[in-house]
Tab-separated table of C-alpha atoms in Angstrom:
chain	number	residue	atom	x	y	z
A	18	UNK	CA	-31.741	-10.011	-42.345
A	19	UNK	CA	-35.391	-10.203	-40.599
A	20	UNK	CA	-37.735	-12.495	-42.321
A	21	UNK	CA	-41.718	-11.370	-41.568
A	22	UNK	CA	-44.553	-13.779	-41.565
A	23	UNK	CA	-48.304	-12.332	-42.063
A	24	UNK	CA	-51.049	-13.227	-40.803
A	25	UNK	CA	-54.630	-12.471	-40.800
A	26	UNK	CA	-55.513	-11.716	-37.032
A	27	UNK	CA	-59.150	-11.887	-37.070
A	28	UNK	CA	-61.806	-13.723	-39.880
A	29	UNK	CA	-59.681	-12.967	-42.521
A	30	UNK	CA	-60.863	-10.077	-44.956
A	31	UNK	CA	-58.252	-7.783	-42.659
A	32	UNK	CA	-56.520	-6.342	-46.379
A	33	UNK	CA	-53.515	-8.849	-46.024
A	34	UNK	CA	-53.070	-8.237	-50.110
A	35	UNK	CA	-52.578	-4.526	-49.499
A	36	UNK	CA	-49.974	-4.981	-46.231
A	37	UNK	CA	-48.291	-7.887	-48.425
A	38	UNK	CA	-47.629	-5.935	-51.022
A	39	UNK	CA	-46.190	-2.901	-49.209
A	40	UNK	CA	-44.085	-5.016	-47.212
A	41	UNK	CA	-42.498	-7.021	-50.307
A	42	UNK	CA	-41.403	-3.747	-51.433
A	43	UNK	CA	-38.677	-4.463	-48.798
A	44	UNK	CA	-38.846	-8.201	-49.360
A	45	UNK	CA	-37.002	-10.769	-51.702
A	46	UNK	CA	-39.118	-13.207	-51.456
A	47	UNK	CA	-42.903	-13.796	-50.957
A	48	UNK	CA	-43.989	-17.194	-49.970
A	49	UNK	CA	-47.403	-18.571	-49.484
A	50	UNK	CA	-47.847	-21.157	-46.595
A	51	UNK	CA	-51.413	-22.849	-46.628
A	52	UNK	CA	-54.873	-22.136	-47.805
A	53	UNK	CA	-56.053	-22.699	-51.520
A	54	UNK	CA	-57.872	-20.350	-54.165
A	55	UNK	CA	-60.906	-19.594	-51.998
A	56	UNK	CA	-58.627	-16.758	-49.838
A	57	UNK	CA	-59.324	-13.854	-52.054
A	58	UNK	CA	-56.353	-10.746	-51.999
A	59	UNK	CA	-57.525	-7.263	-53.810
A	60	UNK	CA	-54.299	-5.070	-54.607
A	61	UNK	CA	-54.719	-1.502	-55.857
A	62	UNK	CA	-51.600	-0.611	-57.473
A	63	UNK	CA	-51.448	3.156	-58.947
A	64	UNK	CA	-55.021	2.646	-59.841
A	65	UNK	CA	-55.136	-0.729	-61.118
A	66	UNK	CA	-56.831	-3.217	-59.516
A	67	UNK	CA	-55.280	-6.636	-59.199
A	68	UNK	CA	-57.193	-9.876	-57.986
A	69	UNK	CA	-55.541	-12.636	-56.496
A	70	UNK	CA	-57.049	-16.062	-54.913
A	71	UNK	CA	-53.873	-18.152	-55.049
A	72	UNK	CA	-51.173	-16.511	-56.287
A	73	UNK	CA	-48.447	-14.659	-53.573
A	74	UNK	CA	-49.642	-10.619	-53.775
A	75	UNK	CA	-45.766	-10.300	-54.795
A	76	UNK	CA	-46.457	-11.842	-57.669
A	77	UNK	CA	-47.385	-8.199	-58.825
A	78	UNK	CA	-43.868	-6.780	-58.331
A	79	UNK	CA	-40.980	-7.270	-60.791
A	80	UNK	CA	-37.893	-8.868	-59.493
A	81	UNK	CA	-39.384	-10.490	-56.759
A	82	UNK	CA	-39.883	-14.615	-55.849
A	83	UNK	CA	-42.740	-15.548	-55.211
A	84	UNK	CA	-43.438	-19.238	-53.895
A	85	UNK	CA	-46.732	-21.467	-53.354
A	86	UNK	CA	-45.529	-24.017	-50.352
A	87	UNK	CA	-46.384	-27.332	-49.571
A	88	UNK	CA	-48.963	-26.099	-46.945
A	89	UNK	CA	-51.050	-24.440	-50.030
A	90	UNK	CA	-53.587	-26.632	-51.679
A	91	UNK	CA	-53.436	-26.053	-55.749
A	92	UNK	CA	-56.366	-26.105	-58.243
A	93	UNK	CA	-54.047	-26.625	-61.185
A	94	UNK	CA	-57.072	-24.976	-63.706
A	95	UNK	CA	-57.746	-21.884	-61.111
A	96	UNK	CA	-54.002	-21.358	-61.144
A	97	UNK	CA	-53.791	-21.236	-64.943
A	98	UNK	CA	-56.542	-19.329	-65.126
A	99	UNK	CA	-55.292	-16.700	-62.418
A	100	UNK	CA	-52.181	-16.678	-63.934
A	101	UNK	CA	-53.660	-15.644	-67.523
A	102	UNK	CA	-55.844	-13.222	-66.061
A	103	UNK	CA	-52.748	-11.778	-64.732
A	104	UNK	CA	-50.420	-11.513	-67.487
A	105	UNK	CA	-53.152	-10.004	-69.438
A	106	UNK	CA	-52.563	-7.118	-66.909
A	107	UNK	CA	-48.782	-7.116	-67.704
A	108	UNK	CA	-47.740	-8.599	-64.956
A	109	UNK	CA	-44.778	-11.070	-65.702
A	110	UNK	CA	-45.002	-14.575	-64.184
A	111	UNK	CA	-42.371	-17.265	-65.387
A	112	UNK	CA	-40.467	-19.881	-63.325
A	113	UNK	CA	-37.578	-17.468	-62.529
A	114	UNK	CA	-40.445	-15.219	-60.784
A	115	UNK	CA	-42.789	-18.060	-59.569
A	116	UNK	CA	-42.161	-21.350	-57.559
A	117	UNK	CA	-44.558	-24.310	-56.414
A	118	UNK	CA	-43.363	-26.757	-54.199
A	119	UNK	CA	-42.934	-30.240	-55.870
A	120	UNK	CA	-44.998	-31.286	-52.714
A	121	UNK	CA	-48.153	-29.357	-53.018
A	122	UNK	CA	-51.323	-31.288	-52.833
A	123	UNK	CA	-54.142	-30.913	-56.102
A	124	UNK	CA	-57.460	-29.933	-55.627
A	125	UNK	CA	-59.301	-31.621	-58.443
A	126	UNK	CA	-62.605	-31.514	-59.337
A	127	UNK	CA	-63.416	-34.658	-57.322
A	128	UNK	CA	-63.081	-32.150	-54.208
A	129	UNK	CA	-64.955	-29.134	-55.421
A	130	UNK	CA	-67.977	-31.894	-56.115
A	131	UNK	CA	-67.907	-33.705	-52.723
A	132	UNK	CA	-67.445	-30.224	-50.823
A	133	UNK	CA	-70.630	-28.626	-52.970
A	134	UNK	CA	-72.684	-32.052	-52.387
A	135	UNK	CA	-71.938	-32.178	-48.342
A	136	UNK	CA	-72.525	-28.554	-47.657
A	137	UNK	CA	-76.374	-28.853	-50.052
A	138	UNK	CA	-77.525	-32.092	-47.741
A	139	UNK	CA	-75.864	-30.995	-44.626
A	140	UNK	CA	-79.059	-30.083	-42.252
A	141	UNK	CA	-77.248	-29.741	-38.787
A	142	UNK	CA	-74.604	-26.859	-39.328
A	143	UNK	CA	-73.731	-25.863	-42.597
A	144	UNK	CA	-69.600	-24.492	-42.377
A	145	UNK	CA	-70.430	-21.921	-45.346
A	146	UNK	CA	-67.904	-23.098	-47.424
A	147	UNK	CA	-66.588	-21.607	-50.943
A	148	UNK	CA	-67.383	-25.047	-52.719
A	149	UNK	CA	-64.139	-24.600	-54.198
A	150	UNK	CA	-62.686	-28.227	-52.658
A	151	UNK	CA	-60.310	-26.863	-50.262
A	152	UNK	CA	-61.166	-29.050	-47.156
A	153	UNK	CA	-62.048	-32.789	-49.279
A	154	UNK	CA	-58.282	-31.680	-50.881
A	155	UNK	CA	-56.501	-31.532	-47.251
A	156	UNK	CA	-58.742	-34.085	-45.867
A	157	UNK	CA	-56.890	-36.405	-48.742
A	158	UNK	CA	-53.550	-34.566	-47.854
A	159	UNK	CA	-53.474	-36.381	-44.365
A	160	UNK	CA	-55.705	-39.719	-45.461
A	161	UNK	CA	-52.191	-40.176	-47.609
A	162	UNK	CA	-54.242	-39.899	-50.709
A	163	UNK	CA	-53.286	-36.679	-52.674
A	164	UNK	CA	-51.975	-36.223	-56.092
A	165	UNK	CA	-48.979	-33.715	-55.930
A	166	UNK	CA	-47.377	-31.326	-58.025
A	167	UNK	CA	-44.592	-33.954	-58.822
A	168	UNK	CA	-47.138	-36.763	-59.789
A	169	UNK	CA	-47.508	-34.689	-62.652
A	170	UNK	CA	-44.519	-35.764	-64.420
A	171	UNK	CA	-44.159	-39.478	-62.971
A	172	UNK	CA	-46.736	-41.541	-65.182
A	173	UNK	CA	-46.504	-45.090	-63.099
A	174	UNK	CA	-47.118	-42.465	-59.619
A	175	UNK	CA	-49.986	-41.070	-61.294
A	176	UNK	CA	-51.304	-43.815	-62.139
A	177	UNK	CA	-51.454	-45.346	-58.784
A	178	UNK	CA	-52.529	-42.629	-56.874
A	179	UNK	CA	-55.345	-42.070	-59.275
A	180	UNK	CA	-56.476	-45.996	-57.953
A	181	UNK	CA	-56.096	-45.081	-54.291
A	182	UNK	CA	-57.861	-41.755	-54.942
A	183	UNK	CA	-60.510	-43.117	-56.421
A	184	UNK	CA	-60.959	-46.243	-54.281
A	185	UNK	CA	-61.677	-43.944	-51.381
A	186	UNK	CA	-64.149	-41.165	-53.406
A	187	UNK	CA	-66.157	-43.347	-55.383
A	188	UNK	CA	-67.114	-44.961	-52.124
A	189	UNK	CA	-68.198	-41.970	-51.038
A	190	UNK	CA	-69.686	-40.546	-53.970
A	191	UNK	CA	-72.256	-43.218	-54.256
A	192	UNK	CA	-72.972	-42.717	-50.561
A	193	UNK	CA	-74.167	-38.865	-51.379
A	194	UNK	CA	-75.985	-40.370	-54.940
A	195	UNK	CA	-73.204	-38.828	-57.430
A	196	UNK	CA	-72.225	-40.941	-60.320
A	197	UNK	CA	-68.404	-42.766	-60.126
A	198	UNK	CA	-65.488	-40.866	-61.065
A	199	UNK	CA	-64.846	-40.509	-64.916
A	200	UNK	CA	-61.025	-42.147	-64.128
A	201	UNK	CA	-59.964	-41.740	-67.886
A	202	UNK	CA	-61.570	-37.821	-68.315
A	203	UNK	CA	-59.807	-36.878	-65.186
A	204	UNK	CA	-56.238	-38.171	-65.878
A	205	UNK	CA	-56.026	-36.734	-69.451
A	206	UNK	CA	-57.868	-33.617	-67.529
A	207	UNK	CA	-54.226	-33.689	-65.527
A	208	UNK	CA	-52.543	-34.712	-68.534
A	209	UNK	CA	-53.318	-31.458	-70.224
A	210	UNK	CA	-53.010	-29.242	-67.739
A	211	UNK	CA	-49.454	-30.882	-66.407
A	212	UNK	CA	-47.373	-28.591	-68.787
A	213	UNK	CA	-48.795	-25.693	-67.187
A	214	UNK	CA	-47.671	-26.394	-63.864
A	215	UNK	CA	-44.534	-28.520	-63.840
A	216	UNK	CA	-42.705	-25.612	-65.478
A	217	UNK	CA	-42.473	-23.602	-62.004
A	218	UNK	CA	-42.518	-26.794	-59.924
A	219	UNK	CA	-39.254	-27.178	-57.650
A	220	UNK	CA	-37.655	-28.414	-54.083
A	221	UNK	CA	-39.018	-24.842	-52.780
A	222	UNK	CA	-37.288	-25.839	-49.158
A	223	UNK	CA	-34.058	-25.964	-50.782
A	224	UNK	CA	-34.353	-22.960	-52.946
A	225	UNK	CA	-35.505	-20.973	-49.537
A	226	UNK	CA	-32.655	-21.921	-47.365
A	227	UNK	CA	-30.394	-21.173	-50.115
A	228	UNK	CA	-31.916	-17.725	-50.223
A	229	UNK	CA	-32.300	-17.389	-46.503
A	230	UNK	CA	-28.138	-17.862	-45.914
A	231	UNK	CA	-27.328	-15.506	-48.891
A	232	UNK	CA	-29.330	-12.907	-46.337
A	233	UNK	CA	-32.275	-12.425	-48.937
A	234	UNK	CA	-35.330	-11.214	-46.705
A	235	UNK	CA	-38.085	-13.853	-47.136
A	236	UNK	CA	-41.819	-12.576	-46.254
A	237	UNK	CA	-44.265	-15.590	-45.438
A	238	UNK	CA	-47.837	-14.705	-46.670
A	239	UNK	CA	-50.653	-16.147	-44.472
A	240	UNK	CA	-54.734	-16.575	-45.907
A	241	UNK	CA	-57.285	-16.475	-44.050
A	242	UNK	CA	-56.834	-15.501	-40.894
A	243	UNK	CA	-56.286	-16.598	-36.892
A	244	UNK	CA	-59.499	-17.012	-35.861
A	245	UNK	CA	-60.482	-19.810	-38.892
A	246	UNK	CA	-57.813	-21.608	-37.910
A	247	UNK	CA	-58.896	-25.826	-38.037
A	248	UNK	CA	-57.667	-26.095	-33.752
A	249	UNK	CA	-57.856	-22.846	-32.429
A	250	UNK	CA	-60.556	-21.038	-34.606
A	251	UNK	CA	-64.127	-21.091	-33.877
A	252	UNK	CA	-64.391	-24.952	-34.247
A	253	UNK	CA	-65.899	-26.160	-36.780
A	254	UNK	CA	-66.603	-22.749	-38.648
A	255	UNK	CA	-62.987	-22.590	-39.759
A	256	UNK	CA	-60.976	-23.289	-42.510
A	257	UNK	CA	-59.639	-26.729	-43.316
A	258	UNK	CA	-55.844	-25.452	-42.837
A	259	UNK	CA	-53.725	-24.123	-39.809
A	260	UNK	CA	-53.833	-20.491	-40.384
A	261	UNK	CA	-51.527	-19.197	-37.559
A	262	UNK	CA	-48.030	-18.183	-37.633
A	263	UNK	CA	-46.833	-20.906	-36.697
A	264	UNK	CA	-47.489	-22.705	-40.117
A	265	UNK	CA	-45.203	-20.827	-41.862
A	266	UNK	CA	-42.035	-23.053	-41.572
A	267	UNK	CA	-44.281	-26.221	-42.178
A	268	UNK	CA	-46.066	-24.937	-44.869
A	269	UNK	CA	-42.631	-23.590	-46.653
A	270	UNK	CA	-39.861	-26.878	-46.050
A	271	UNK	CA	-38.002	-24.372	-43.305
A	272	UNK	CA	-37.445	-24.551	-39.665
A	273	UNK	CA	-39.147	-22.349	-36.894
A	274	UNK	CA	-36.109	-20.469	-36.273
A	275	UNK	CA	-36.627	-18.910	-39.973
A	276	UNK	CA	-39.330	-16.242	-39.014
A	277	UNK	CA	-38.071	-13.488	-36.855
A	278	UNK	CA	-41.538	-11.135	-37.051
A	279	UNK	CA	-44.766	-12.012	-37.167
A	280	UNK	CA	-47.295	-9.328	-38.677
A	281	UNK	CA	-50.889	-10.058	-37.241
A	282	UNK	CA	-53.201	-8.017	-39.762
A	283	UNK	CA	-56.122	-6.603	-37.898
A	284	UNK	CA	-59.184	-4.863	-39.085
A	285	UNK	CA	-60.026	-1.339	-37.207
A	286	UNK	CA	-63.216	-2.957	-37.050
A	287	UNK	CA	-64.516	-6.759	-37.245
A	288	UNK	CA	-65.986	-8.342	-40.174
A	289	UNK	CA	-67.013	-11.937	-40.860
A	290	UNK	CA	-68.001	-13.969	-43.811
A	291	UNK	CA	-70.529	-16.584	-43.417
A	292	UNK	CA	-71.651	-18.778	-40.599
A	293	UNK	CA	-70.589	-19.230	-36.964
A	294	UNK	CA	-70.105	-16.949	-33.717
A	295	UNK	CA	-69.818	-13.022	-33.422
A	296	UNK	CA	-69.752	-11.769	-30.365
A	297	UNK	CA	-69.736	-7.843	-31.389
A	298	UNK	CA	-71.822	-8.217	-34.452
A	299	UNK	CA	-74.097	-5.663	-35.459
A	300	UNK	CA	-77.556	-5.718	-36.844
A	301	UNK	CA	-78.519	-1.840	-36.808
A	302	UNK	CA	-77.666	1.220	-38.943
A	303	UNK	CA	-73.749	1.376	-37.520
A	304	UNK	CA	-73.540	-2.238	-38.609
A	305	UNK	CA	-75.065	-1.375	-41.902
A	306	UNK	CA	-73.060	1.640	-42.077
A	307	UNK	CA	-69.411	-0.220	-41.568
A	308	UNK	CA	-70.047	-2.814	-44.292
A	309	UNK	CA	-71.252	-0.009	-46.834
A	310	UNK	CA	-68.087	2.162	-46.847
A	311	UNK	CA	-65.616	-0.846	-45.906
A	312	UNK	CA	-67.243	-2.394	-49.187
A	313	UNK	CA	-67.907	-5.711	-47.640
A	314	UNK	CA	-68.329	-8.422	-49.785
A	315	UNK	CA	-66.134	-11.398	-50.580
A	316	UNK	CA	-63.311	-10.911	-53.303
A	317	UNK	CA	-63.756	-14.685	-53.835
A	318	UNK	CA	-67.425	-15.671	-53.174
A	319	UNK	CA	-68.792	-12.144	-53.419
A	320	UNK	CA	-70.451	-13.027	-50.214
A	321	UNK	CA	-71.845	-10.225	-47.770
A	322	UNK	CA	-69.185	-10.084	-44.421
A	323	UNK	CA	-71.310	-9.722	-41.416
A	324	UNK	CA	-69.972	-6.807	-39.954
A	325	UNK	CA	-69.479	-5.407	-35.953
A	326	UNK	CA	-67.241	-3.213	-33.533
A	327	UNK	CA	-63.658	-4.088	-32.561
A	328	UNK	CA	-63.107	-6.515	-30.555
A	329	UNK	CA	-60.379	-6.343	-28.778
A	330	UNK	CA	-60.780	-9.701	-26.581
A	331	UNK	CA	-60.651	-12.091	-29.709
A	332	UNK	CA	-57.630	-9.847	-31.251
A	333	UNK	CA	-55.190	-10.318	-27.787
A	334	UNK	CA	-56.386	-14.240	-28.153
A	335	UNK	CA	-55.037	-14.588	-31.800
A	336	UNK	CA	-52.338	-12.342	-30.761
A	337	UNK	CA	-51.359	-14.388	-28.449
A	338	UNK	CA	-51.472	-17.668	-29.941
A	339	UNK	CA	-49.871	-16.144	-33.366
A	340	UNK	CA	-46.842	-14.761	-31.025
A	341	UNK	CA	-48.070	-11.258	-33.038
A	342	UNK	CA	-45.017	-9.370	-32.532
A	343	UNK	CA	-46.831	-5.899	-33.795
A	344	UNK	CA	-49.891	-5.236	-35.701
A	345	UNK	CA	-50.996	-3.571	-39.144
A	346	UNK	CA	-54.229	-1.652	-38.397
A	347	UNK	CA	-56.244	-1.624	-41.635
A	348	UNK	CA	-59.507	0.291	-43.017
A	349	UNK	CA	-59.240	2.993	-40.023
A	350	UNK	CA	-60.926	5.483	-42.647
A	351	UNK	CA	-64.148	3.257	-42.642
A	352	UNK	CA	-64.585	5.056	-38.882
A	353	UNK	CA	-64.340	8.571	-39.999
A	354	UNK	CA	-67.396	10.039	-39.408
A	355	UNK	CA	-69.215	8.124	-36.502
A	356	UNK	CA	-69.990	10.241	-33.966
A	357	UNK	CA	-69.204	7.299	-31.132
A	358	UNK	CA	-67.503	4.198	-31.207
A	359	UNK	CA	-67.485	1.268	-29.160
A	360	UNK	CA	-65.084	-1.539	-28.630
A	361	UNK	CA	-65.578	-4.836	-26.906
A	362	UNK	CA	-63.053	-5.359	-23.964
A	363	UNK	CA	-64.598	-8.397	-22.640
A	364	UNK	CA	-67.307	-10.726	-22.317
A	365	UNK	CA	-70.051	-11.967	-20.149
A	366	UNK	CA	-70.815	-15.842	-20.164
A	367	UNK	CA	-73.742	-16.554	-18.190
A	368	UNK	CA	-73.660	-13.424	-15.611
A	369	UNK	CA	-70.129	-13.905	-15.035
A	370	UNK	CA	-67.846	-11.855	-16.868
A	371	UNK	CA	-64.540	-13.594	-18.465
A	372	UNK	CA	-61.339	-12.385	-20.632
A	373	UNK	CA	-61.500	-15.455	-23.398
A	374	UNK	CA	-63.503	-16.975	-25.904
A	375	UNK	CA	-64.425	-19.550	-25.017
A	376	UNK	CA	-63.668	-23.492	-27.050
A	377	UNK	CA	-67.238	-24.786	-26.721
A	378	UNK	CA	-69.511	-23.850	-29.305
A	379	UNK	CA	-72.497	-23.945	-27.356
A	380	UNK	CA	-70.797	-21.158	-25.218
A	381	UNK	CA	-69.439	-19.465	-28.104
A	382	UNK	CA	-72.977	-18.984	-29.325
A	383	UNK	CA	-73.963	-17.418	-25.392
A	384	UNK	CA	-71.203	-15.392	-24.591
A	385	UNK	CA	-72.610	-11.353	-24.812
A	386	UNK	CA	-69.834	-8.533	-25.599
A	387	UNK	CA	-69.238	-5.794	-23.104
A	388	UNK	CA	-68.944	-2.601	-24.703
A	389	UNK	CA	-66.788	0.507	-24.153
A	390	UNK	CA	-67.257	3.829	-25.764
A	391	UNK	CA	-65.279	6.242	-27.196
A	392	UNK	CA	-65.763	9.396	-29.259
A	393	UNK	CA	-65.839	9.449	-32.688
A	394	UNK	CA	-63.765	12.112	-35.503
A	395	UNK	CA	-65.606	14.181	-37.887
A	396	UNK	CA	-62.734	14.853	-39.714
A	397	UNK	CA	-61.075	12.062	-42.042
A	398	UNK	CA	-57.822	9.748	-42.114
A	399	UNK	CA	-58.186	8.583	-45.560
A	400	UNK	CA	-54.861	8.788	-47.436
A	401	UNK	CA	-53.115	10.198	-44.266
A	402	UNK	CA	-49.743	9.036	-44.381
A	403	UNK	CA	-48.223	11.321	-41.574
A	404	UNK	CA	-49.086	10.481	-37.765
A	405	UNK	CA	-49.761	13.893	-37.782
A	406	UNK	CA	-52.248	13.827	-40.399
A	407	UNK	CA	-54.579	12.080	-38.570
A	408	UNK	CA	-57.877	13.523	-35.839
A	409	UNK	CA	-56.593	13.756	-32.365
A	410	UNK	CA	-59.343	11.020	-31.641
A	411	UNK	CA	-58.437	8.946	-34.388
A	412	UNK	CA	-55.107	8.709	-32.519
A	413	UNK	CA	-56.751	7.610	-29.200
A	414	UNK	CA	-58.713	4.798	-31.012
A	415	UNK	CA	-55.754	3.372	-31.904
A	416	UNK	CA	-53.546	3.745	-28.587
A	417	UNK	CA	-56.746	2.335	-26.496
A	418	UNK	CA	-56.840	-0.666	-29.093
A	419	UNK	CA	-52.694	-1.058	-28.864
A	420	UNK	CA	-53.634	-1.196	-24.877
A	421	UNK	CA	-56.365	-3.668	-25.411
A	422	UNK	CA	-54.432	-6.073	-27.321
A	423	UNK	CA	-51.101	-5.812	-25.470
A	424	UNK	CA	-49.626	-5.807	-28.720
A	425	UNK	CA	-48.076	-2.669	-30.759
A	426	UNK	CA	-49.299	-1.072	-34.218
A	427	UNK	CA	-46.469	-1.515	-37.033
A	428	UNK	CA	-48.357	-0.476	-39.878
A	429	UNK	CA	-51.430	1.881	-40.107
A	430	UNK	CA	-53.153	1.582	-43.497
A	431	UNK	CA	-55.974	4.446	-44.026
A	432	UNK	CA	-57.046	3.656	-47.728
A	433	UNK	CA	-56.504	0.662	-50.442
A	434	UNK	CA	-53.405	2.102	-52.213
A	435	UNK	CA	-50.144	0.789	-51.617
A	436	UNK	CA	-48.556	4.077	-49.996
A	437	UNK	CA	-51.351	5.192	-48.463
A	438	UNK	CA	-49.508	3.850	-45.122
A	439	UNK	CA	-48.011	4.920	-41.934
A	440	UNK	CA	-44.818	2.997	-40.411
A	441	UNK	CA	-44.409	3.000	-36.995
A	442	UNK	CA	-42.419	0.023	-36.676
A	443	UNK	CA	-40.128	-1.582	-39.952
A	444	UNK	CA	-40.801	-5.649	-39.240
A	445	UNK	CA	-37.482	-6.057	-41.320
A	446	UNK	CA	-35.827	-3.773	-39.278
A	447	UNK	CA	-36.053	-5.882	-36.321
């Protein structure tokens, strides 16, 4: 049986949650791979509106697995808190329905402080991070620092890690003028909230290989997406995590031969959250226009996404380095209505034209997009579930962008419900 990883092919904000949740339909189960509680998931299901930061978006269908990997960063309090929010909508969540790998690095509030105290002094490039500790948590992850999920229950390993954590923050805290870690408030802090978590902890690469040879179909959910990835994102504007497909088996405890799809998510337009390069950014009415009926803001931060045309260069990039085997082409009703449309096909770096974006950031910042236009549809694709539902031009939009890429469409999704989808292509199937 095919297993399917997801990813988000652009900045992220591509509707992974929706995509995610009409694949594990098919799926048995749904494991998150990396990222923390800042990569924000909005799920419409039969009119309710479900939203998740660090929970898998399976977690909202019954008999499903879902799993939080080792590559996931866990704020033990945002997870409880997620997790009541969610039951209070009915939706089940126990350790027969829910694993964490014993692995999993904390995020504690050590990490949210230092991340909120760099980003207010930083004067040379603030990131336009979430605050929420993310990056201080993985930068501890590979200083060989972390607290993890099984730390919980060992009171002597607690205990020293707690020493080495703080050896290295309180160092650092005085540097930035914070007061020293309260060492006693933040151990009963874990104390408490240990009961909460160890419950669903377990070896979650055993449990998946287990599930993988009885032929259960596992789907790998991705956050974030391609382009925020920490080496081949636009450096250092990215995300503290690898974000690519290619995390997937390190971020779950299984090999690379376990993922035989990979999903790349992609926008019908291209949307960006905070600081950092955009090529095919707009700042007109049409730019206006896209983040008004896409509904642009942040599920997380609430933040307004910067918003601009296709482009098609930066998509065949993360294609390529994702190995996208097809795509899901999301928020394609957003376009109804423009009377032209214009997709970037390439760029122009100092007069000469190239294919790439480019590593530097000082040419990041310099490249120009070259444009191509197409007609627009009057008529509208929202809720079209039929090929044959949708504008003749609608159609050509998304054959010229399938051409672009060098990649396939899977999945077209023209609103936010769940079935409001068209399947070209079954990733399972394959």
């Amino acid at each position: 049986m095919a297993n399917v990883v997801v990813i988000g092919a652009q900045w992220g904000d591509e509707g992974k949650g929706k995509i995610v949740d009409w694949l594990s339909a098919r799926a048995d189960v749904i494991a998150r791979f990396q990222g923390g509680h800042n990569a924000g998931h909005t799920l419409v299901v039969d009119g309710t509106v479900y939203k998740l930061s660090l929970l898998p978006s399976g977690i909202v269908r019954p008999g499903k697995l879902s799993v939080i990997g080792n590559g996931v960063v866990l704020d033990p309090w945002a997870f409880v808190e997620e997790m009541r929010a969610l039951r209070e909508q009915g939706v089940a969540i126990t350790p027969e329905t829910l694993m964490i790998a014993e692995n999993t690095a904390l995020i504690l509030p050590v990490h949210g402080e230092l991340d909120r105290a760099r980003e207010s002094v930083n004067t040379v490039a603030k990131i336009g991070t979430t605050g929420r500790g993310i990056g201080p948590a993985y930068e501890d992850k590979v200083g060989r620092r972390a607290i993890r999920v099984a730390d919980l229950g060992d009171g002597p390993t607690l205990e020293a890690r707690l020493d080495r954590l703080l050896q290295h923050h309180d160092a650092l805290r005085r540097g930035l003028g914070l007061v020293e870690v309260d060492r006693g408030a933040l151990k009963a802090g874990l104390e408490a909230v240990a009961p909460e978590i160890l419950p669903f902890a377990a070896p979650v690469w055993k449990q998946l290989a287990d599930r993988r040879r009885a032929g259960d179909r596992i789907l790998f959910e991705g956050a974030q997406g391609a382009l925020l990835d920490v080496d081949f994102g636009t450096y250092p504007f990215v995300a503290s995590s690898n974000t690519m497909a290619g995390m997937a088996a390190l971020g779950t405890g299984m090999g690379p031969g376990a993922v035989d799809f990979t999903l790349g998510i992609v926008k019908a337009y291209t949307t960006r959250v905070g600081a950092g390069p955009f090529p095919a950014e707009l700042h007109d009415a049409d730019g206006q226009r896209l983040g008004e009926r896409g509904h642009e803001f942040g599920t997380v931060t609430g933040r307004k996404r910067r918003c601009g045309w296709f482009d098609a260069v930066l998509v065949r990039q993360t294609c390529e380095t994702s190995g996208v085997d097809g795509i899901a082409l999301t928020k394609l009703d957003v376009l109804d209505g423009f009377e032209r449309l214009r997709i970037c096909t390439g760029y122009r770096l100092d007069g000469a034209e190239i294919d790439h974006l480019p590593i530097a950031a000082d040419q990041q910042a310099r490249v120009e997009p070259i444009f191509e236009e197409m007609p627009g549809w009057r008529e509208t694709t929202a809720g079209a579930r039929r090929w044959a539902e949708l504008p003749a031009e609608a159609i050509k939009y998304v054959r010229r962008v399938e051409e672009l890429i060098g990649c396939p469409v899977a999945l077209l999704s023209t609103s936010p419900e769940r079935e409001d989808t068209i399947l070209v292509r079954d990733p399972f199937a394959d």
